[in-house]
Coordinates of C-alpha atoms and ligand atoms in Angstrom, one line a residue:
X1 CA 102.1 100.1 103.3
X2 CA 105.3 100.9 105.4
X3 CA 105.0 100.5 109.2
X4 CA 107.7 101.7 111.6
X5 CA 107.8 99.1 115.0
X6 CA 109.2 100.2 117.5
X7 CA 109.5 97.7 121.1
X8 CA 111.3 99.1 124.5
X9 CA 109.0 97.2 127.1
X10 CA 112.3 95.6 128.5
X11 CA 115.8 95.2 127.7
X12 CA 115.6 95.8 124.0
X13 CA 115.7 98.6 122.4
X14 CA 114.3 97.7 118.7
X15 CA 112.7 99.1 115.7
X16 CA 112.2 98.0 112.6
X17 CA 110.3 98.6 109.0
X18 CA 108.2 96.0 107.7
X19 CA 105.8 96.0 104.7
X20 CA 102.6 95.0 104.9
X21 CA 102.7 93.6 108.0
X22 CA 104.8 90.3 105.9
X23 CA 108.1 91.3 105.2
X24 CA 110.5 92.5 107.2
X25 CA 112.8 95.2 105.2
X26 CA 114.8 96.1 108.9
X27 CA 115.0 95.0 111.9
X28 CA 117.2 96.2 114.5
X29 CA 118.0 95.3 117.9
X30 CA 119.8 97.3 120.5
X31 CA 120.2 94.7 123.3
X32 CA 121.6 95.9 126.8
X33 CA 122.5 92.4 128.0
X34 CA 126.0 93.7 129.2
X35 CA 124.4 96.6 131.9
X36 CA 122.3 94.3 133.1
X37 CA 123.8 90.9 133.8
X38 CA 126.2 91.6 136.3
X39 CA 122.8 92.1 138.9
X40 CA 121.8 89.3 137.2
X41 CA 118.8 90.7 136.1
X42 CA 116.8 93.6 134.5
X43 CA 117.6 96.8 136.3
X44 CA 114.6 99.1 135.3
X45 CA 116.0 102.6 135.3
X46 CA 119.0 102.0 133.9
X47 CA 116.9 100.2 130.8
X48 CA 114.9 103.7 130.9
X49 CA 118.1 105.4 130.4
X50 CA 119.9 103.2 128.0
X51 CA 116.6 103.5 125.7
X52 CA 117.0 107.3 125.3
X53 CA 120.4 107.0 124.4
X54 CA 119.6 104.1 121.7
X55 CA 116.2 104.9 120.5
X56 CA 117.1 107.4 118.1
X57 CA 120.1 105.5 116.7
X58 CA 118.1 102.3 116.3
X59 CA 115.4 103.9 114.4
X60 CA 118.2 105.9 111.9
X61 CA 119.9 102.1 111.4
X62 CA 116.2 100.8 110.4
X63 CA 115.3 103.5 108.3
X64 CA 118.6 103.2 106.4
X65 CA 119.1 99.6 106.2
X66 CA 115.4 99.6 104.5
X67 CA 116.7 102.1 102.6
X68 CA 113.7 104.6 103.4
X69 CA 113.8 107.7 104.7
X70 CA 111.1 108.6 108.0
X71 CA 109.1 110.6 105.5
X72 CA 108.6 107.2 103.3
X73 CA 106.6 105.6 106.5
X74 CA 102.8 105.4 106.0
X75 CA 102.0 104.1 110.1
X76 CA 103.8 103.9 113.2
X77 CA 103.4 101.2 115.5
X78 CA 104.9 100.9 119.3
X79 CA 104.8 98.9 122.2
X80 CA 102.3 100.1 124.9
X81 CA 102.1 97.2 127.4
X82 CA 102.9 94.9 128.9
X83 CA 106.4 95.8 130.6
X84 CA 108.3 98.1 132.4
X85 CA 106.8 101.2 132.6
X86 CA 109.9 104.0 132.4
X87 CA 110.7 101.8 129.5
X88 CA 107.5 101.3 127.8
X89 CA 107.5 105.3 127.6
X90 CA 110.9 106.3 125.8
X91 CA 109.6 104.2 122.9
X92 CA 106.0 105.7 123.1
X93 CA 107.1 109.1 123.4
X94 CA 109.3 108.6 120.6
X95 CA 106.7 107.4 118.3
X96 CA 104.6 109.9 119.1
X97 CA 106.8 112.5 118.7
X98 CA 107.4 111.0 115.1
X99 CA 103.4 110.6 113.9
X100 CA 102.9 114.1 115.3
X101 CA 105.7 115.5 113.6
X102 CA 104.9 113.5 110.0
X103 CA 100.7 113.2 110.7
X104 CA 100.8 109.9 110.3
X105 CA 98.9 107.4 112.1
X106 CA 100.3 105.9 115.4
X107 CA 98.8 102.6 116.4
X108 CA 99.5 100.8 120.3
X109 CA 100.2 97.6 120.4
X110 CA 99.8 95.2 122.9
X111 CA 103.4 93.3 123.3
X112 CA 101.7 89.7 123.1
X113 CA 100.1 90.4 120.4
X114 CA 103.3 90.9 118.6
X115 CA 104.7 88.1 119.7
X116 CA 101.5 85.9 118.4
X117 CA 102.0 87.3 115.1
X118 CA 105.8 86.7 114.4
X119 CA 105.4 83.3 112.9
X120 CA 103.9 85.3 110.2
X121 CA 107.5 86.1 108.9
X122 CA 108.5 82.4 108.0
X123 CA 105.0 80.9 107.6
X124 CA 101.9 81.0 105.6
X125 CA 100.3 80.6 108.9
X126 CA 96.6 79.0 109.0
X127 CA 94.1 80.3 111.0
X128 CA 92.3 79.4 113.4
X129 CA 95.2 78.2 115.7
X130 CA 96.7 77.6 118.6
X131 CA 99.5 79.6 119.8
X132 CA 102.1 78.8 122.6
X133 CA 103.5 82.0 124.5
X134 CA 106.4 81.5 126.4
X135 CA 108.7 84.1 126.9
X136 CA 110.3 85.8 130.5
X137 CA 107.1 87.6 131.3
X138 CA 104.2 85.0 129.9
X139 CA 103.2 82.0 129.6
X140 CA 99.9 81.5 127.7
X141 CA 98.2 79.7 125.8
X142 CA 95.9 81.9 122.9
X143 CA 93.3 80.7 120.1
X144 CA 93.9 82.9 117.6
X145 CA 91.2 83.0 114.9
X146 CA 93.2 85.8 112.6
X147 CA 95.5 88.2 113.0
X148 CA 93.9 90.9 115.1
X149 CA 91.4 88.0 117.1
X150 CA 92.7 86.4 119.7
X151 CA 91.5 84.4 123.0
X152 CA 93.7 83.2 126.0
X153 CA 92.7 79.9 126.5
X154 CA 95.4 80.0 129.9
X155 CA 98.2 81.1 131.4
X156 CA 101.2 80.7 133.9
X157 CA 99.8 80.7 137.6
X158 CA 103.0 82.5 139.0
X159 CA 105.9 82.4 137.4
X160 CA 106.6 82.5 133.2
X161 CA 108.8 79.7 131.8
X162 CA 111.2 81.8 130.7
X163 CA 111.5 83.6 134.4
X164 CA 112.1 80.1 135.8
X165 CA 114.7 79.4 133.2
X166 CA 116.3 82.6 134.5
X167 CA 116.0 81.6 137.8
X168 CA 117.7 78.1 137.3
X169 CA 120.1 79.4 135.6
X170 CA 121.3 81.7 138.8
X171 CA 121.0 78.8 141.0
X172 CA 123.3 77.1 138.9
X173 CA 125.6 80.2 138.9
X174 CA 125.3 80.3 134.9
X175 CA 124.7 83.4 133.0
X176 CA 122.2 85.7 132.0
X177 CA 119.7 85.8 130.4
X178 CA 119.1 82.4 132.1
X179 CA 117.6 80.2 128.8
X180 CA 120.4 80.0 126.3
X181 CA 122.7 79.0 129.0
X182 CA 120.9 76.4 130.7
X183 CA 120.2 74.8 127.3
X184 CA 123.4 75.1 126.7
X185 CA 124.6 73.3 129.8
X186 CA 121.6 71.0 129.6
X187 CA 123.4 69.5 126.3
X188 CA 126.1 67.5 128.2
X189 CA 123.2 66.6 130.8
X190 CA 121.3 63.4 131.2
X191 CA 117.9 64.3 131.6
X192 CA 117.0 61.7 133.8
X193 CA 119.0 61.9 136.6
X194 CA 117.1 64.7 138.5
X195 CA 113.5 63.5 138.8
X196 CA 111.0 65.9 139.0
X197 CA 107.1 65.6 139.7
X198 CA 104.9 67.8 136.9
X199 CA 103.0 70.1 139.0
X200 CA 99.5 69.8 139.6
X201 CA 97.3 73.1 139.1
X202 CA 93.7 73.4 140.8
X203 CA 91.3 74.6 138.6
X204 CA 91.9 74.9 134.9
X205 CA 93.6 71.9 133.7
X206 CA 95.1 73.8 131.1
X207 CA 97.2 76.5 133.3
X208 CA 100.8 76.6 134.4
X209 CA 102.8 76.8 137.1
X210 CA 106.8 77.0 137.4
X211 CA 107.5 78.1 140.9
X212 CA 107.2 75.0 142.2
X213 CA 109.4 73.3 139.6
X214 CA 112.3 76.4 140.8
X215 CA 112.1 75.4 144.3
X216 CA 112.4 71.7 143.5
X217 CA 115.5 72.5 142.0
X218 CA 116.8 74.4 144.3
X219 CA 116.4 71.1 146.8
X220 CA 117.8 69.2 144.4
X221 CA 121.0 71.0 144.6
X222 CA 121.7 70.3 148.0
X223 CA 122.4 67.0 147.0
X224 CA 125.2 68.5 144.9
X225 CA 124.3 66.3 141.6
X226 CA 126.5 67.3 138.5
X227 CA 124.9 71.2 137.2
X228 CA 124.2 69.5 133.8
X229 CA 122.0 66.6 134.9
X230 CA 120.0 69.2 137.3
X231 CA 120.0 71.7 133.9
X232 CA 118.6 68.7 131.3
X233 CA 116.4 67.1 133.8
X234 CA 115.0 71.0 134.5
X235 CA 114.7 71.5 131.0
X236 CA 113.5 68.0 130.2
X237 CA 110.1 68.6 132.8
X238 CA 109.2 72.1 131.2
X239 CA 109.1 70.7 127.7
X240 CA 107.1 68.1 129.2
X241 CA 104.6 70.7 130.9
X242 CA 104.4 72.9 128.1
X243 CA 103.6 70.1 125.1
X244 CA 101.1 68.3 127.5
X245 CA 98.7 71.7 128.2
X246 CA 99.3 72.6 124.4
X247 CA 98.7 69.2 123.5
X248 CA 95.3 69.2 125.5
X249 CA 94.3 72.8 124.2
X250 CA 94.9 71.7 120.9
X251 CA 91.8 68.9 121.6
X252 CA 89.3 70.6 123.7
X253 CA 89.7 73.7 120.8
X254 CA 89.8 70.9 117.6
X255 CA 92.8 72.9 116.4
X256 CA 95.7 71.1 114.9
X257 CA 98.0 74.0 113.9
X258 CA 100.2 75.2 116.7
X259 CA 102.1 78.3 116.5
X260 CA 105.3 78.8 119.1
X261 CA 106.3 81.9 120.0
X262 CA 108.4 84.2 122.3
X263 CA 112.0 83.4 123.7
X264 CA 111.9 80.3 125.0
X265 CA 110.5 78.9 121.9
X266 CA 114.0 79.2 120.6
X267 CA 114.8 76.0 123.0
X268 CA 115.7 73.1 120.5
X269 CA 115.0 70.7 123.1
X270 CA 111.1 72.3 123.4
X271 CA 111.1 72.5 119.4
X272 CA 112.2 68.7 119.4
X273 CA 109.3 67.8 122.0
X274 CA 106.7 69.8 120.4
X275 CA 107.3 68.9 117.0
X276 CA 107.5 64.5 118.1
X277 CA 104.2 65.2 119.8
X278 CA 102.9 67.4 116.7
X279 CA 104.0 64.3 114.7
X280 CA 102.2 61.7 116.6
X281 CA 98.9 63.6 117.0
X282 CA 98.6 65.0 113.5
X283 CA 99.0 68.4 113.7
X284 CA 101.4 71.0 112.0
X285 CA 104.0 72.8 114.7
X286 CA 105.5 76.0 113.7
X287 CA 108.0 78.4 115.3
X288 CA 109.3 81.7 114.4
X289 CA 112.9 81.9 113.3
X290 CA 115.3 83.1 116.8
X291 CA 115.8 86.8 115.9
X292 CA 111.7 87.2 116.0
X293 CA 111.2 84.6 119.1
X294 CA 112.7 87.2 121.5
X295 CA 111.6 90.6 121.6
X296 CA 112.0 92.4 118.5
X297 CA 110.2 95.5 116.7
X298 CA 109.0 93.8 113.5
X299 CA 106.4 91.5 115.1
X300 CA 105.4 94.9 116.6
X301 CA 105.4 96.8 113.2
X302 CA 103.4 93.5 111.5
X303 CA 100.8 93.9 114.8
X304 CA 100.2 97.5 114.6
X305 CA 99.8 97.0 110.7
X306 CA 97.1 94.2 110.9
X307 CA 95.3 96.6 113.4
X308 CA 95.4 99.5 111.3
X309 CA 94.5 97.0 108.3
X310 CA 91.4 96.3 110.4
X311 CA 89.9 99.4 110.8
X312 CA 91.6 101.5 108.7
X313 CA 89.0 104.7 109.0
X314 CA 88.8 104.7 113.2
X315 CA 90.0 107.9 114.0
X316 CA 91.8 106.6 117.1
X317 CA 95.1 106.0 114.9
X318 CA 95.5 110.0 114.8
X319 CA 94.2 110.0 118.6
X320 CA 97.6 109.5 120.1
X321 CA 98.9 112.1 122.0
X322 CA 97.2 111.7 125.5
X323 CA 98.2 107.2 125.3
X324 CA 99.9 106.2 128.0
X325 CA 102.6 103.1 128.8
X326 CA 100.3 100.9 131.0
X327 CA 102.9 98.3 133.2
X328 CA 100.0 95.5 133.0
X329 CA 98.2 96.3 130.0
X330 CA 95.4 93.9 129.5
X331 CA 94.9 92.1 126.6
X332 CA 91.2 93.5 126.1
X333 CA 92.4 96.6 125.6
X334 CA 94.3 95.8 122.6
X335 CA 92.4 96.0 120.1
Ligands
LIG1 O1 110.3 87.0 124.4 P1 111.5 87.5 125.2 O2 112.7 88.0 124.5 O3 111.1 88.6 126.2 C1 109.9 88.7 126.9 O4 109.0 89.2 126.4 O5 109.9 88.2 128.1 O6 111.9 86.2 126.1 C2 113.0 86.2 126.9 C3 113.1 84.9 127.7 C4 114.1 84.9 128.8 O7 113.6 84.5 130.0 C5 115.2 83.9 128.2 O8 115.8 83.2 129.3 C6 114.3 83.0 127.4 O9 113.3 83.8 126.8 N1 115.0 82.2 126.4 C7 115.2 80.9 126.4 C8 116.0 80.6 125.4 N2 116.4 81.8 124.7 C9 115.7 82.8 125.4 N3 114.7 80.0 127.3 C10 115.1 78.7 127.0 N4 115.9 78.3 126.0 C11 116.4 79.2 125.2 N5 117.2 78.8 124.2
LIG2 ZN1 108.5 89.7 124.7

């Protein structure tokens, strides 16, 4: 079965044709990096705007490099939450427009949800496990007991790991988007030289928090240490935070395969960390490769297929036309 993705929550315009929700026959990805860094951020209508003009190129480049043609597609599956919602709506008016035309089934996705499953392109993966979301938006930790059931276990308190990344990486007058550079800048670092406390969160021991980590390093800087010390020491303490809640969730669940996923998952420092720990404790540490860490429309394709793969009677796949892009889409309504 052929499933068209198609992703435009954020800065990405993607879409992509994947078979059987394993392999991945296109994936394209239309990034708009170069509007949006020189405000140093995502700038929401002009991502709106710049996914009309790309949508319908991207989609001709995935059909062709599959070598299919829009008939060939058996299902359609596009992002409907979370994510910004002008954004979220040029991709789900599109695939509507598509499925109506063609009567083909359209299923919504919830964007985590393809992010949980795009370990699925380089891995057997085992179920149940645990997987580690860490992208701009989210932070959360999920128990995922197959493909279309899934539990978060806990998530980021205020801000995402990625979004702190982001923010470090302004303070330190790098680039955008924030990860890649700081990693980068973090390399000639020593990781020691900044010293920062891990943060303490009331309540669920297994929740994050990252604000407090930014403002700390914002302090920091007033002492003017070198930018590459303050980078690897920043980097250094999120690792930390992130492979000691994964490492505890892995426990109280009994679970000893961990799954990575979402952008800052492509941090070889983090991937270092988590794997040593994976090592010590016995368990098995997986990631997805780069191009399906950060947003992409396969892992959406792949999401919307195991979906339809669930229930492939319900009548809701041909109910389509009256979905809307919801900005904070909850996971419960999902699936
Ligand atoms: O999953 P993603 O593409 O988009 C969201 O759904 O948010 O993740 C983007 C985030 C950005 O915050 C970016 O700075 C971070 O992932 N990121 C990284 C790295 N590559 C991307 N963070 C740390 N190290 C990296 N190498
Ligand atoms: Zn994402």
């Amino acid at each position: 079965m052929l499933a068209l993705g198609i992703e435009s929550s954020c800065d990405e315009t993607a879409a992509a044709v994947v078979e059987n929700g394993a392999k991945v026959l296109s994936n394209v990805i239309a990034s708009q990096h170069d509007i949006h860094a020189r405000f140093g951020g995502v700038v929401p209508e002009l991502a709106s705007r710049r996914h009309v003009e790309n949508m319908p190129v991207v989609v001709t480049e995935a059909l062709e490099r599959a070598g299919v043609t829009m008939g060939d597609i058996d299902l359609f599956a596009v992002t409907r939450g979370p994510g910004l919602v002008g954004a979220l709506l040029v991709g789900l008016s599109f695939a509507k427009g598509a499925a109506w035309a063609l009567k083909k089934p359209l299923v919504p996705v919830h964007h985590l949800h393809g992010h949980i499953v795009a370990a699925g392109f380089n891995h057997a993966l085992r179920y149940p496990h645990l997987c580690l979301l860490v992208s701009g938006g989210h932070t959360s930790l999920f128990r995922v007991d197959s493909p279309v059931t899934f539990l978060e276990l806990a998530s980021t308190r205020d801000d995402a790991a990625g979004e702190a990344f982001d923010k470090v990486a302004k303070l330190l007058g790098l680039g955008f988007p924030g990860g890649p550079a700081v990693e980068k800048c973090a390399a000639n670092g020593d990781a020691r030289a900044v010293k920062f406390t891990m943060p303490k969160v009331k309540g669920s021991a297994l929740d994050f928090s990252f604000s407090g980590l930014k403002t700390a390093t914002r302090l920091a800087l007033e002492k003017k240490p070198k930018a590459e010390d303050v980078a690897a020491s920043f980097q250094k303490t999120v690792a930390d935070i992130l492979v000691q809640r994964t490492l505890f969730a892995a426990k109280e669940q009994k679970l000893d395969y961990i799954v990575m996923a979402g952008g800052v998952a492509c941090n070889g420092h983090l991937r270092r960390e988590m794997k040593r720990a994976g090592d010590v404790n016995g368990l098995t540490v997986v990631w997805p490769e780069p191009v399906y860490c950060t947003d992409n429309a396969a892992m959406i394709a792949a999401a919307g297929y195991f979906m339809y793969a669930a229930e492939p009677t319900s009548p809701r796949w041909m109910d389509y036309l009256s979905l809307d892009a919801v900005a904070n889409l909850p996971l419960s309504l999902s699936s």
